[in-house]
Amino acid sequence: MAAIIDVRHVHKAFGGLKVIDDCSLRVEEGSITGLIGPNGAGKSTLFNIIAGALPLDSGQVLFDGEDITGLPANTLFHKGLLRTFQIAHEFSQLTALENLMMVPSSQAGESLFDAWFKPGLVRRQEDEVRRKALEVVDFIGLHQVRNELAGNLSGGQKKLLELGRTMMTDARIVLLDEIGAGVNRTLLGDLMGNIERLNRELGYTFLVIEHDMDMIARLCNPVIVLAQGSVMVEGTIAEIRNDPRVIEAYFGSRVA
């Protein structure tokens, strides 16, 4: 399958400390790819580089064959490359439904001219955005709290909402940064089920950083192991767990 993300010989240092060191990897379109490694391996830094939140020192990042090196996050958003965060970034004083409705860009209501002179267009677009938001809130299982302020939701519900926000765009790949962190087991099951459905039914590609190895085992194939800023090994979760290099790297440490 074609690579939707192709990271080529990326380097990144902070001062004299190398965090990403000649890192190359590919994320195949239609896959749910896991990215694991010990604390300090460079996973979040690599995520930030791919997502346009952090400049690299050298190397390239390609998105569906296009060189996106150095493009900002807002530009990548419009191309269909999105990310979530370990700590949810909801609009706490808006309802869950309103949080979803905020996502689509270039809405007519954002224009003072359209608001004054094209109210019909504004209403029609708002109705369409609301309809889609209601579909999304049903999909992610938050229908019962759709009118609750997002700041009042549980940690797990906020993670579901964050995933739902990616559905309000034409996402092609979503970078999930420890989306299971702080989520109870029941909601974690819902979260994993939604990720699988988005992948299977809507063709989303995912790149996943996650501490929960059971979650990685259920969702991800392949799994890429990052160590000291570069790829150590790539394979199925069974291959990864039985690789002597991985065992040596992780024995007695918490897998990230």
XYZ file of C-alpha atoms in Angstrom:
256
model
C 0.000 0.000 0.000
C 1.043 3.603 -0.570
C 2.559 5.618 2.245
C 0.389 8.529 3.336
C 3.169 9.736 5.678
C 6.813 9.306 4.707
C 9.403 10.586 7.180
C 12.861 10.759 5.621
C 16.101 11.153 7.576
C 14.694 13.655 10.051
C 16.988 15.247 12.629
C 15.995 17.464 15.547
C 18.124 18.724 18.430
C 17.486 21.065 21.319
C 20.752 22.783 22.071
C 23.323 20.019 21.994
C 20.814 17.239 22.745
C 19.776 15.090 19.780
C 16.124 14.118 20.178
C 15.423 12.834 16.661
C 18.434 11.247 14.989
C 18.201 10.291 11.292
C 14.664 8.973 11.721
C 12.879 7.449 8.740
C 9.494 5.719 8.786
C 6.393 5.231 6.673
C 2.718 5.129 7.607
C 0.710 3.154 5.082
C -2.616 4.570 3.962
C -5.534 2.809 5.632
C -3.456 1.455 8.512
C -3.582 1.952 12.253
C 0.124 2.246 12.993
C 1.467 2.226 16.532
C 4.482 4.289 17.612
C 5.981 3.132 20.911
C 9.248 3.599 22.758
C 10.681 4.370 26.177
C 10.244 7.772 27.775
C 12.539 10.230 26.029
C 12.636 8.234 22.790
C 11.394 11.251 20.816
C 7.844 10.126 20.056
C 6.067 13.381 20.915
C 8.774 15.446 19.227
C 8.341 13.423 16.045
C 4.559 13.854 16.281
C 4.983 17.604 16.607
C 7.273 17.693 13.573
C 4.848 15.685 11.422
C 1.899 17.814 12.589
C 3.651 21.092 11.773
C 3.939 22.249 15.378
C 7.734 22.029 15.522
C 10.391 22.733 12.862
C 12.933 20.044 12.039
C 16.652 20.663 11.629
C 17.034 18.547 8.503
C 15.209 15.858 6.572
C 11.798 15.680 4.920
C 8.201 14.851 5.740
C 5.933 13.847 2.863
C 2.141 13.639 3.014
C 0.647 11.543 0.232
C 3.761 12.223 -1.841
C 3.753 15.996 -1.239
C 6.635 17.582 0.621
C 5.046 19.224 3.677
C 8.301 19.940 5.506
C 7.910 23.128 7.517
C 4.250 23.714 6.707
C 2.277 25.030 9.714
C -0.399 23.023 11.487
C -3.288 25.099 10.120
C -2.194 24.395 6.541
C -1.895 20.676 7.282
C -5.359 20.740 8.878
C -6.848 21.834 5.569
C -4.960 19.039 3.799
C -6.532 16.458 6.109
C -3.710 15.861 8.599
C -4.997 16.250 12.168
C -3.810 15.402 15.656
C -5.253 14.968 19.112
C -3.484 15.767 22.369
C -2.751 13.826 25.520
C -4.654 16.529 27.413
C -7.927 17.324 25.660
C -8.232 20.889 24.327
C -11.979 21.428 24.499
C -13.805 24.775 24.616
C -14.946 24.331 28.198
C -17.722 26.970 28.128
C -19.338 25.568 24.997
C -21.501 22.461 24.913
C -20.220 19.201 23.478
C -22.339 19.791 20.379
C -21.065 23.360 19.985
C -17.476 22.105 20.268
C -18.106 19.927 17.235
C -19.799 22.736 15.342
C -16.768 24.981 15.878
C -14.468 22.736 13.844
C -15.386 23.277 10.159
C -13.417 26.185 8.734
C -14.546 29.070 6.515
C -18.110 29.077 7.802
C -20.235 31.846 6.322
C -21.213 33.104 9.772
C -17.586 34.046 10.412
C -17.904 36.802 7.793
C -19.528 40.051 8.894
C -20.567 40.696 5.293
C -22.325 37.318 5.011
C -23.912 37.706 8.437
C -25.442 41.029 7.385
C -26.232 40.453 3.722
C -26.505 36.657 3.335
C -28.388 35.491 6.433
C -30.053 32.691 4.487
C -26.668 31.266 3.504
C -25.484 31.496 7.105
C -28.578 29.669 8.401
C -28.351 26.942 5.781
C -24.701 26.303 6.526
C -25.265 26.317 10.282
C -28.097 23.808 9.844
C -25.831 21.560 7.811
C -22.994 21.807 10.337
C -25.429 21.080 13.174
C -26.823 18.050 11.329
C -23.333 16.647 10.877
C -22.436 17.390 14.504
C -25.519 15.477 15.674
C -24.473 12.507 13.530
C -20.979 12.638 15.005
C -22.162 12.926 18.600
C -24.309 9.825 18.043
C -21.389 7.973 16.443
C -19.069 8.617 19.400
C -21.728 7.793 21.980
C -22.099 11.233 23.576
C -25.702 11.944 22.538
C -26.874 12.059 26.157
C -24.390 14.817 27.045
C -24.517 16.755 23.783
C -25.919 19.842 25.545
C -23.577 19.599 28.554
C -20.744 22.112 28.857
C -17.604 20.381 27.607
C -15.730 21.489 30.708
C -18.073 19.341 32.800
C -17.429 16.135 30.853
C -15.306 13.343 32.290
C -11.771 12.827 31.016
C -12.894 9.893 28.892
C -15.806 11.822 27.422
C -13.453 14.660 26.518
C -11.228 12.183 24.667
C -14.263 10.892 22.773
C -15.183 14.487 21.958
C -11.643 15.129 20.720
C -11.936 12.125 18.421
C -15.326 13.362 17.268
C -13.873 16.715 16.321
C -11.674 14.980 13.743
C -14.871 13.682 12.127
C -16.105 17.214 11.465
C -13.435 17.617 8.776
C -12.284 15.647 5.767
C -9.506 13.984 7.769
C -7.225 11.555 5.981
C -4.816 10.805 8.812
C -5.147 11.453 12.530
C -2.221 11.458 14.942
C -3.441 10.162 18.308
C -1.218 11.237 21.190
C -1.988 8.974 24.175
C -5.710 9.262 23.619
C -6.305 6.487 26.152
C -4.531 8.283 29.007
C -6.793 8.789 32.012
C -9.752 7.024 30.397
C -11.667 4.379 32.378
C -11.874 0.885 30.930
C -15.493 1.201 29.790
C -14.938 4.423 27.864
C -11.603 3.106 26.607
C -13.479 0.252 24.964
C -15.812 2.771 23.340
C -12.841 4.829 22.207
C -11.093 1.856 20.608
C -14.310 0.765 18.938
C -14.757 4.215 17.421
C -11.191 4.241 16.114
C -11.724 0.836 14.510
C -14.990 1.977 12.932
C -13.429 5.180 11.572
C -10.642 3.105 10.072
C -12.888 0.371 8.689
C -15.938 2.347 7.572
C -14.551 5.782 6.698
C -11.006 4.896 5.668
C -9.208 6.960 8.318
C -5.500 6.299 8.760
C -4.147 6.573 12.310
C -0.689 6.966 13.823
C -0.943 6.168 17.532
C 1.316 6.949 20.506
C 0.001 5.049 23.502
C 1.212 3.738 26.871
C -1.492 1.068 27.058
C 0.043 -1.939 25.327
C -3.258 -3.821 25.319
C -4.689 -0.936 23.298
C -1.717 -1.054 20.924
C -2.117 -4.833 20.592
C -5.816 -4.546 19.733
C -5.593 -1.627 17.321
C -2.203 -1.433 15.686
C -0.516 -3.240 12.830
C 2.274 -2.477 12.254
C 3.973 -1.236 15.405
C 7.086 0.944 15.145
C 9.534 1.082 18.045
C 11.403 4.348 18.485
C 14.555 4.454 20.611
C 17.039 7.301 20.994
C 15.314 9.247 18.257
C 15.377 6.635 15.504
C 13.495 3.501 14.491
C 14.725 0.382 16.268
C 12.344 -2.154 14.733
C 8.963 -2.439 13.017
C 6.566 -5.365 12.898
C 3.440 -6.931 14.357
C 2.860 -6.670 18.082
C 3.827 -10.351 18.452
C 7.096 -9.758 16.617
C 7.800 -6.648 18.660
C 7.181 -8.389 21.982
C 9.550 -11.220 21.067
C 12.341 -9.125 19.553
C 15.493 -9.365 21.741
C 16.357 -5.725 21.036
C 12.966 -4.577 22.270
C 13.135 -6.817 25.331
C 16.527 -5.380 26.181
C 15.357 -1.801 25.646
C 12.212 -2.152 27.762
C 12.996 -4.716 30.405
C 12.346 -3.121 33.761
C 11.100 0.119 32.189
C 7.656 1.416 31.370
C 6.810 1.052 27.716
C 5.553 4.285 26.131
